[in-house]
Coordinates of C-alpha atoms and ligand atoms in Angstrom, one line a residue:
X8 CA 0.2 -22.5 -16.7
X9 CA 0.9 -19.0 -15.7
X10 CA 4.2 -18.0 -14.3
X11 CA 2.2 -16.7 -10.9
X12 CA 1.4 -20.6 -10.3
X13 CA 4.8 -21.1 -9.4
X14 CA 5.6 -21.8 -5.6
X15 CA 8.6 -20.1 -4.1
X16 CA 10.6 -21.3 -1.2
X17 CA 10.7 -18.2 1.3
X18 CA 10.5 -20.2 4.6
X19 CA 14.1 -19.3 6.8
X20 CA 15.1 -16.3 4.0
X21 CA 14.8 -14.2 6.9
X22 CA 11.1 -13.1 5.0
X23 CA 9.4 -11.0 7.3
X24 CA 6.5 -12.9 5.7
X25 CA 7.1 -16.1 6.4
X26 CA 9.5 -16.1 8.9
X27 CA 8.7 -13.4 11.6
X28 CA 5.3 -14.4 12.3
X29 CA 6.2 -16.3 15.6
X30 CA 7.1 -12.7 17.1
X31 CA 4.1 -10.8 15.0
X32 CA 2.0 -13.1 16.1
X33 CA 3.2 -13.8 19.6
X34 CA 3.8 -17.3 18.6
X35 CA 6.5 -20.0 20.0
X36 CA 6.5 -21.9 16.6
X37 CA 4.8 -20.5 13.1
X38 CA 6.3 -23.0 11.4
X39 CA 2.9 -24.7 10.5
X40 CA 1.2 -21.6 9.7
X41 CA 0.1 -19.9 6.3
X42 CA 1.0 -16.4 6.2
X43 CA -1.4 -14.3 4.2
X44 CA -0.8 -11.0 6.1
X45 CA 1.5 -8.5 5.9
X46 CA 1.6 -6.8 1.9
X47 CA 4.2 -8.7 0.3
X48 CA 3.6 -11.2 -2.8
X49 CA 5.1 -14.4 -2.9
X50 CA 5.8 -14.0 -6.9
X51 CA 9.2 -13.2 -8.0
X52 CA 9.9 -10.8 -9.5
X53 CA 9.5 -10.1 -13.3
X54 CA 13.0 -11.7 -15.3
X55 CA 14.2 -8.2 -16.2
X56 CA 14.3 -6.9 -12.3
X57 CA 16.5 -9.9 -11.7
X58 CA 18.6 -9.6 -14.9
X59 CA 19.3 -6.2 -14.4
X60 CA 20.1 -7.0 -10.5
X61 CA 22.9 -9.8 -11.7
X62 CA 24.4 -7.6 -14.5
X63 CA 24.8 -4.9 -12.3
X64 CA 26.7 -7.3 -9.1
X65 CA 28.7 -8.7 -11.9
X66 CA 30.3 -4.9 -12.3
X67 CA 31.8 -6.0 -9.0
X68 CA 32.8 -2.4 -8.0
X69 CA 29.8 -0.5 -5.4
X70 CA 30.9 2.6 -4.9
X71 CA 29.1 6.2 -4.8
X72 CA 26.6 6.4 -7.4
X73 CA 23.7 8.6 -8.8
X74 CA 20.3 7.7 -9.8
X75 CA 20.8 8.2 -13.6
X76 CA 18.6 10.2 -16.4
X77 CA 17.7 6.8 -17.5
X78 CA 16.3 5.5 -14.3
X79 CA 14.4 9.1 -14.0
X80 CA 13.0 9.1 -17.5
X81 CA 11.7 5.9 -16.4
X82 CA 9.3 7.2 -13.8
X83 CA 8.5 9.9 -16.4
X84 CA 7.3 7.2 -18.9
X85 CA 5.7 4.9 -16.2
X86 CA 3.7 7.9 -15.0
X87 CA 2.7 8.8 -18.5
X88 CA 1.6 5.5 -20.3
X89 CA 0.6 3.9 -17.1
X90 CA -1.4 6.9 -15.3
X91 CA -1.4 9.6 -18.2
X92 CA 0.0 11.7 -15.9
X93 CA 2.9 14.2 -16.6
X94 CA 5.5 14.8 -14.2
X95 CA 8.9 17.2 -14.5
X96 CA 11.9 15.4 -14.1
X97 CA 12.7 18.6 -10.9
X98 CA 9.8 17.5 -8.6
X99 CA 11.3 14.0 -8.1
X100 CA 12.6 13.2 -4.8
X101 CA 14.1 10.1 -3.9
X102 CA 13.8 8.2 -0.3
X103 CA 14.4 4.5 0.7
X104 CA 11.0 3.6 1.4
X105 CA 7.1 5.4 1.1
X106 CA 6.9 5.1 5.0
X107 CA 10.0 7.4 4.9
X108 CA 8.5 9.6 2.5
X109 CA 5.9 9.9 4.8
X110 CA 8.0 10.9 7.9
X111 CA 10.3 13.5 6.0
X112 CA 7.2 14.7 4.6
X113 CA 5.6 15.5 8.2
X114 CA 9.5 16.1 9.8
X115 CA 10.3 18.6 6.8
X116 CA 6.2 20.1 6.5
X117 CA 4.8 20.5 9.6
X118 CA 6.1 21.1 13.6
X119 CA 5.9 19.5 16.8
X120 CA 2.3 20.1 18.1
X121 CA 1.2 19.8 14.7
X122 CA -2.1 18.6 14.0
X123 CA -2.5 15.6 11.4
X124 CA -5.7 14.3 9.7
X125 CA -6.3 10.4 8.7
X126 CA -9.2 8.8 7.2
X127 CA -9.5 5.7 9.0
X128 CA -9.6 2.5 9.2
X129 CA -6.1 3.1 7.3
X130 CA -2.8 1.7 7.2
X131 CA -1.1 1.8 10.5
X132 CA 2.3 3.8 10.0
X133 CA -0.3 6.6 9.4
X134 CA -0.9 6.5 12.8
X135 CA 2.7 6.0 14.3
X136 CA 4.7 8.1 11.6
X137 CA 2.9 11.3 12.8
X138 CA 2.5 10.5 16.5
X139 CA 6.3 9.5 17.0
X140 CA 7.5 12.7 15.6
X141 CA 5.3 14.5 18.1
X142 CA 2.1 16.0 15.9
X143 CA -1.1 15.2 17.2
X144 CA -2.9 12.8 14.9
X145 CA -7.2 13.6 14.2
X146 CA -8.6 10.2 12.9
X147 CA -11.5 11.0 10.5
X148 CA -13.9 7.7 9.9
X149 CA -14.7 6.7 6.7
X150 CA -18.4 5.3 6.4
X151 CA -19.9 2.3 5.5
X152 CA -21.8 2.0 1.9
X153 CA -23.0 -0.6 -0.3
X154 CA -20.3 -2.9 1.2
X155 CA -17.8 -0.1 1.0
X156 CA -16.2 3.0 2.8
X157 CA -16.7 6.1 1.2
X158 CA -15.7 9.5 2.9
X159 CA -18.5 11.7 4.8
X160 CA -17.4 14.8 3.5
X161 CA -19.6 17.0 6.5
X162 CA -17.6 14.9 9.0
X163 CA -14.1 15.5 6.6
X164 CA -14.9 19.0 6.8
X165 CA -15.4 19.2 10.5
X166 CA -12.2 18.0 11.2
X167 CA -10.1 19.5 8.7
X168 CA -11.6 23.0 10.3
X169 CA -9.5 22.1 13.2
X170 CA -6.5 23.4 12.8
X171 CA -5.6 20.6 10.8
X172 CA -1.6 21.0 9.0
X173 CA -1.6 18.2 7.0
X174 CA -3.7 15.7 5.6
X175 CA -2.6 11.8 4.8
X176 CA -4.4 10.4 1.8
X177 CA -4.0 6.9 1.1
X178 CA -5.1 6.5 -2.5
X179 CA -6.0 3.8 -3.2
X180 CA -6.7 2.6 0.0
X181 CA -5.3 0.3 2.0
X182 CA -6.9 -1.4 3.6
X183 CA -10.1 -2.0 1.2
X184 CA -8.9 -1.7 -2.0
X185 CA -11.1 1.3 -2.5
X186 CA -10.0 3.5 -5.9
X187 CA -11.2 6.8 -5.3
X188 CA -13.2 8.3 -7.9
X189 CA -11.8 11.7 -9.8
X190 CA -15.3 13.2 -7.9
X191 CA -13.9 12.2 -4.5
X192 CA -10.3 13.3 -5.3
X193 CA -11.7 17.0 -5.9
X194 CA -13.7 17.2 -3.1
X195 CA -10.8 16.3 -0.9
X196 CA -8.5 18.7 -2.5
X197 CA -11.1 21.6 -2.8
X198 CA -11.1 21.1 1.4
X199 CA -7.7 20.9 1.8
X200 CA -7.6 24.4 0.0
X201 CA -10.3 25.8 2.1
X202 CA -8.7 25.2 5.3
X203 CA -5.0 25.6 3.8
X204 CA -4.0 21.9 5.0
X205 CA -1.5 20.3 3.1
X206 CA -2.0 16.9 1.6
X207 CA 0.5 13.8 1.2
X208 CA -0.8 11.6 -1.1
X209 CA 0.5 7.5 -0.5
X210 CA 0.1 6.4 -3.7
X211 CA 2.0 2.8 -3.7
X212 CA -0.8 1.1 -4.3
X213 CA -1.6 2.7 -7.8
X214 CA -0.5 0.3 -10.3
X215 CA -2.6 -2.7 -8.7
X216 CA -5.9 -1.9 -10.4
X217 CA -8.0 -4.7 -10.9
X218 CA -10.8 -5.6 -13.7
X219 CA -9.8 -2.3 -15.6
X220 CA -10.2 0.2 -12.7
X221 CA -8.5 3.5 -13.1
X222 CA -6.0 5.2 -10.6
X223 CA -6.2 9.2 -10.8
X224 CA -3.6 10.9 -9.5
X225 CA -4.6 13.5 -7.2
X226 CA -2.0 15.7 -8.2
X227 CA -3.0 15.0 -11.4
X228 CA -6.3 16.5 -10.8
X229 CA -5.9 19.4 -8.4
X230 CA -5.4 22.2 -11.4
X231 CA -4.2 25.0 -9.1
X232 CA -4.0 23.5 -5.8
X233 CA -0.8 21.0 -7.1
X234 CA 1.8 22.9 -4.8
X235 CA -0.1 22.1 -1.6
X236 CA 0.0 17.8 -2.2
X237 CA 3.2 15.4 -2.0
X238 CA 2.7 12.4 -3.8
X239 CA 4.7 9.3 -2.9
X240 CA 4.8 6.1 -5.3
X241 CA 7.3 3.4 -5.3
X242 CA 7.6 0.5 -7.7
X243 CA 8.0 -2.0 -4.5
X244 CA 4.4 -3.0 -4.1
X245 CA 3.8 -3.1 -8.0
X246 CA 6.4 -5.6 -9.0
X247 CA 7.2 -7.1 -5.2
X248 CA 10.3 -5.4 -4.2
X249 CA 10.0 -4.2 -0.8
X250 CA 13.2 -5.4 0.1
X251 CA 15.2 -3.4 -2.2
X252 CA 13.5 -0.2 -0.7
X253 CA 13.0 2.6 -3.3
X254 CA 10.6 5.0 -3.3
X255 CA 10.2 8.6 -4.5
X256 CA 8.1 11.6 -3.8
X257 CA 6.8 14.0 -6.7
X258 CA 6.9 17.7 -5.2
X259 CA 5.7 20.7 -7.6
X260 CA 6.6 23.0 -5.2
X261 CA 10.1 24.3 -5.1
X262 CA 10.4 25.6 -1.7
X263 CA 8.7 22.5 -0.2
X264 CA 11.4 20.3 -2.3
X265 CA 13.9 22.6 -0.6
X266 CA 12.7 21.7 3.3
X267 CA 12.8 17.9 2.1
X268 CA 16.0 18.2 0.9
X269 CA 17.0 20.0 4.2
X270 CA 15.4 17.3 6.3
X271 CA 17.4 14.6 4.2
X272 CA 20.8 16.7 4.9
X273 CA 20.3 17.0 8.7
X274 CA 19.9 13.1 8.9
X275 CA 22.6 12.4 6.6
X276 CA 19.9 10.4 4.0
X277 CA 19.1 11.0 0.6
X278 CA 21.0 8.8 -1.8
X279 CA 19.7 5.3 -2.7
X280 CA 20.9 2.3 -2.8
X281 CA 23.1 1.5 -6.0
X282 CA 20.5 -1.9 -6.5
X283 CA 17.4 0.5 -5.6
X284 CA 17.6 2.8 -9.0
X285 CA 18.6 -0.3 -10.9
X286 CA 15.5 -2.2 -9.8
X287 CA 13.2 0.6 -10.4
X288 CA 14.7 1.0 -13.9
X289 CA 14.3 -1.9 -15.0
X290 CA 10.6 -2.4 -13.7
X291 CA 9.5 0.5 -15.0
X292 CA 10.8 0.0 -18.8
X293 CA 10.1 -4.0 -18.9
X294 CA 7.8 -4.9 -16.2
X295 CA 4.7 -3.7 -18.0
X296 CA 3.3 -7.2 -19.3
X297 CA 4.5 -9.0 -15.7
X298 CA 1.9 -6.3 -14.4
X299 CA -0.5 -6.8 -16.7
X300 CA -0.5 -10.8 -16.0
X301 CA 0.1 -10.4 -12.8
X302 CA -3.7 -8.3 -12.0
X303 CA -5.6 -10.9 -14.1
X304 CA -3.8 -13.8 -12.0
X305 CA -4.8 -12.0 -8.5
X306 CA -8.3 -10.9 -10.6
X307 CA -8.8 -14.6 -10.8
X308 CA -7.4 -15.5 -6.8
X309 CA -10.0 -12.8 -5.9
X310 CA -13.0 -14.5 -7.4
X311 CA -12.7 -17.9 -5.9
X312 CA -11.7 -16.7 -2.8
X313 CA -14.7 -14.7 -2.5
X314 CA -16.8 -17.2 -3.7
X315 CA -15.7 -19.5 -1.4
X316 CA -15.2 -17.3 1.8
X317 CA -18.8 -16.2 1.0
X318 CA -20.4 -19.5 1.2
X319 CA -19.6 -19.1 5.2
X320 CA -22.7 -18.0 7.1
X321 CA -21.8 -14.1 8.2
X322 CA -19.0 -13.6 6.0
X323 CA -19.2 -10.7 3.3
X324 CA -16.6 -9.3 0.8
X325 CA -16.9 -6.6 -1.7
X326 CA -14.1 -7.2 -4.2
X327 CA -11.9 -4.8 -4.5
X328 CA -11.0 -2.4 -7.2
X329 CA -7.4 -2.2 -6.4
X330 CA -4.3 -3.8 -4.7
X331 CA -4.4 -7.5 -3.7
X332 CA -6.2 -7.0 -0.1
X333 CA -9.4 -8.9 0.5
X334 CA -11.2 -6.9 3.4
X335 CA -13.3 -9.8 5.5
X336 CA -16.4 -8.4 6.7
X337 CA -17.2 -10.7 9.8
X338 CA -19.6 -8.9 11.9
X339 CA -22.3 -10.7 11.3
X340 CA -20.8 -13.8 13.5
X341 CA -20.8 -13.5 17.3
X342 CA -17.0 -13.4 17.6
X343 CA -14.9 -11.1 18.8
X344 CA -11.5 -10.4 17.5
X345 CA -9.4 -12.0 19.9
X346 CA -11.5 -15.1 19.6
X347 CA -11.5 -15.0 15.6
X348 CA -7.5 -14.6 15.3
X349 CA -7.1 -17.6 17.7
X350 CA -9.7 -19.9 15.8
X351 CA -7.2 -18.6 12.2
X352 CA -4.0 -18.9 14.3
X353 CA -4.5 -22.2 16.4
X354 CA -6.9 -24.1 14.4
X355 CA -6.7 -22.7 10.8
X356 CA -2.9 -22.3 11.1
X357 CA -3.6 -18.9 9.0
X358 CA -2.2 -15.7 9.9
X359 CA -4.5 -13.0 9.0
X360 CA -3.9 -9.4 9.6
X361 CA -6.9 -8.2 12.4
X362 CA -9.2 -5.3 11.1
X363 CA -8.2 -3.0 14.2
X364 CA -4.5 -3.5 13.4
X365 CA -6.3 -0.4 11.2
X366 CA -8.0 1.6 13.9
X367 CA -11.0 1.0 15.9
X368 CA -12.9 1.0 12.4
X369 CA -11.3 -1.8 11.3
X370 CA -13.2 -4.0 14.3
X371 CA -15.2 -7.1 12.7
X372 CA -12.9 -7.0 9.5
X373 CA -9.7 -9.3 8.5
X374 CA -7.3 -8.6 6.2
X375 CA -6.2 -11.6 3.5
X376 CA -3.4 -11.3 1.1
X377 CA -4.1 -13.2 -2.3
X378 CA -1.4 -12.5 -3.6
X379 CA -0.2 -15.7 -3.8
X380 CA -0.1 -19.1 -6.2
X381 CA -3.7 -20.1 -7.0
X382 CA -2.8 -23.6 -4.7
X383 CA -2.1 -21.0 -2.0
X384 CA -5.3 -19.5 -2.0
X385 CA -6.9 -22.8 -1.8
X386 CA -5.0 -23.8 1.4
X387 CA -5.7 -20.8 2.6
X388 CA -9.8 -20.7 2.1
X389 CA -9.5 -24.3 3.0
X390 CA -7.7 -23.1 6.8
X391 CA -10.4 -20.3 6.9
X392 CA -12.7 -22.5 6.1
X393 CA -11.6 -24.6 9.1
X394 CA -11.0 -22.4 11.8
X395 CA -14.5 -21.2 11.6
X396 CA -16.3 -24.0 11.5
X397 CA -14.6 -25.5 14.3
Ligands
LIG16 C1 -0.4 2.5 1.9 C2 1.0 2.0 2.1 N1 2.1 2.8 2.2 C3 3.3 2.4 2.3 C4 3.6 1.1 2.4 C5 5.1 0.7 2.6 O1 5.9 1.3 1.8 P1 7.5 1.1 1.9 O2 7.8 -0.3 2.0 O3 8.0 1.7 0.6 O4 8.0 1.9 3.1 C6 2.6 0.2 2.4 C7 2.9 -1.3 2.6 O5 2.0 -2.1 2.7 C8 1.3 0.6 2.2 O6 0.3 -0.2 2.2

């Protein structure tokens, strides 16, 4: 029995999960429906997160406080033994959330007008961050090989020579799962370089690597181009604490530190949450094992899914080396999207997230959290199962 087998209550904890699907989804009642969408686990947290949590409401006084030398020699270490990468305690930068990270990075970095690349099909607030601060957003397609994306880097280099500012890297990636390769990483920043872009790296995915894949920084491998990339990480995905919202963005580069800060002083942001450095802390110095039995659990959730799923005329899966995404490859059956998410919505009672939720790219593809309790993924193979052989 592995802790991960437990099922948790979330229905009515206002769970964006579980309980906002009816709006999501455009339903009038979701109440029968298995969410496996949106990239949130349905694991508690690991003991430690919680303890720490308690002791610290227990101090019963909130007021002002300061993320603490502890809490930042925590991300020191965590970088170090998890991605034997070193950081300086100076280019830390804290922010309630990576999709904040993002928007102060393109607010404080680059102007209105602004030209932004993307490698798509890729996680939607890639799209909107950029385009609702007014810059212009270039969508670069990833191609299709061996079952996986992989960047063209002719095409990459085409559209960087555009005028391009900035650059959003979303390493690994989301969705897919892909973990790019230290080869790959190079390439992109050599191009950057070429064409002076700046590159923000989202790397909140980094610590879900499954079957022994390995993350690499990009910053970590840059060598002289490390003042042109921002890398965001957050311990929210890892050990399933979006809701606390912490984040934090490693910048080598003084005088881009400076404009971050600037943007966080004209919008009166900055400081986190007393809970949020708390959290992090604690993850980050106890939550190594949790991890550790928490990637062989969704290893495990992975296989059987695929194994099943795959036994469905047209469906294909690669599995993937990183998060807990599985990225449906359905083009090989003659339905179209809308048909396929009311067949999962109405008969399978499974919400699903739709492949073009991720751009145009993304058409013929489903997204499928597993992150779940092993009697979770079999309801929810059992519902796919369902809806398309109805
Ligand atoms: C690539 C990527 N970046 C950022 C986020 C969200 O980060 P946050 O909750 O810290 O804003 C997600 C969540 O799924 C994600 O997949």
């Amino acid at each position: 029995m592995s802790i991960f087998d437990q099922t948790n209550k979330r229905r009515c904890t206002n769970s964006v999960k579980w309980d906002a699907m009816d709006k999501v989804y455009g339903l009038t009642d979701a109440s029968d429906i298995l969410p496996m969408w949106v990239a949130d686990m349905d694991f508690t947290a690991p003991v430690a997160v919680t303890k720490a949590l308690r002791e610290h409401a227990e101090k019963t006084v909130f007021g002002y406080s300061f993320v603490g030398e502890e809490a930042l020699q925590s991300i020191i270490d965590w970088q170090n033994t998890r991605h034997n990468w070193q950081i300086e305690k100076d280019s830390i930068l804290f922010c309630n959330g990576v999709v904040a990270a993002l928007a102060n990075c393109i607010t404080a970095l680059t102007n209105p007008g602004d030209k932004v690349l993307i490698s798509s099909p890729v996680y939607p607030p890639f799209y909107n961050i950029p385009k609702s601060n007014a810059r212009e957003v270039i969508s670069c397609p990833l191609v299709e090989q061996d079952g996986t994306f992989v960047f063209d880097f002719e095409v990459f280099e085409q559209a960087l020579s555009q005028n391009i500012k900035a650059y959003i890297l979303c390493n690994p990636h989301n969705p897919g799962g892909y973990v790019w390769d230290e080869a790959t990483l190079k390439e992109i920043v050599r191009l950057c370089a070429k064409y002076d872009v700046l590159i923000i790296s989202d790397e909140i995915h980094s610590d879900l690597m499954i079957d022994g894949a390995t993350h690499t920084p990009l910053a970590k491998i840059a060598g002289a181009e490390i003042d042109r990339i921002i890398t965001c990480m957050a311990p929210t995905k890892t050990f399933n604490l979006a809701g606390i919202q912490v984040a934090y963005m490693i910048v080598t580069d003084k005088r881009k530190r400076l404009k971050l800060e600037a943007i966080n002083m004209a919008s009166g942001q900055g400081s986190l949450n007393t809970f949020a450095s708390v959290a992090l802390q604690a993850a980050y110095t106890e939550g190594s094992s949790w991890l550790d039995e928490l990637l062989t659990y969704i290893s495990k959730n992975m296989d059987y899914a695929i194994k099943e799923l795959e036994q469905l005329p047209g469906i294909r899966i690669t599995k993937p080396q990183g998060t807990y995404l599985l990225w449906i490859d359905y083009r090989d059956l003659a339905l179209d999207e809308k048909e396929m998410m009311k067949r999962l919505l109405e008969t399978g009672k499974l919400a699903l997230e739709p492949g073009t939720k991720y751009g145009e790219e993304g058409r013929g593809f489903l997204r499928m959290n597993v992150a779940c309790s092993f009697e979770t993924i079999k309801d929810g193979v059992q519902r796919f199962k369902l809806a398309l052989q109805s």
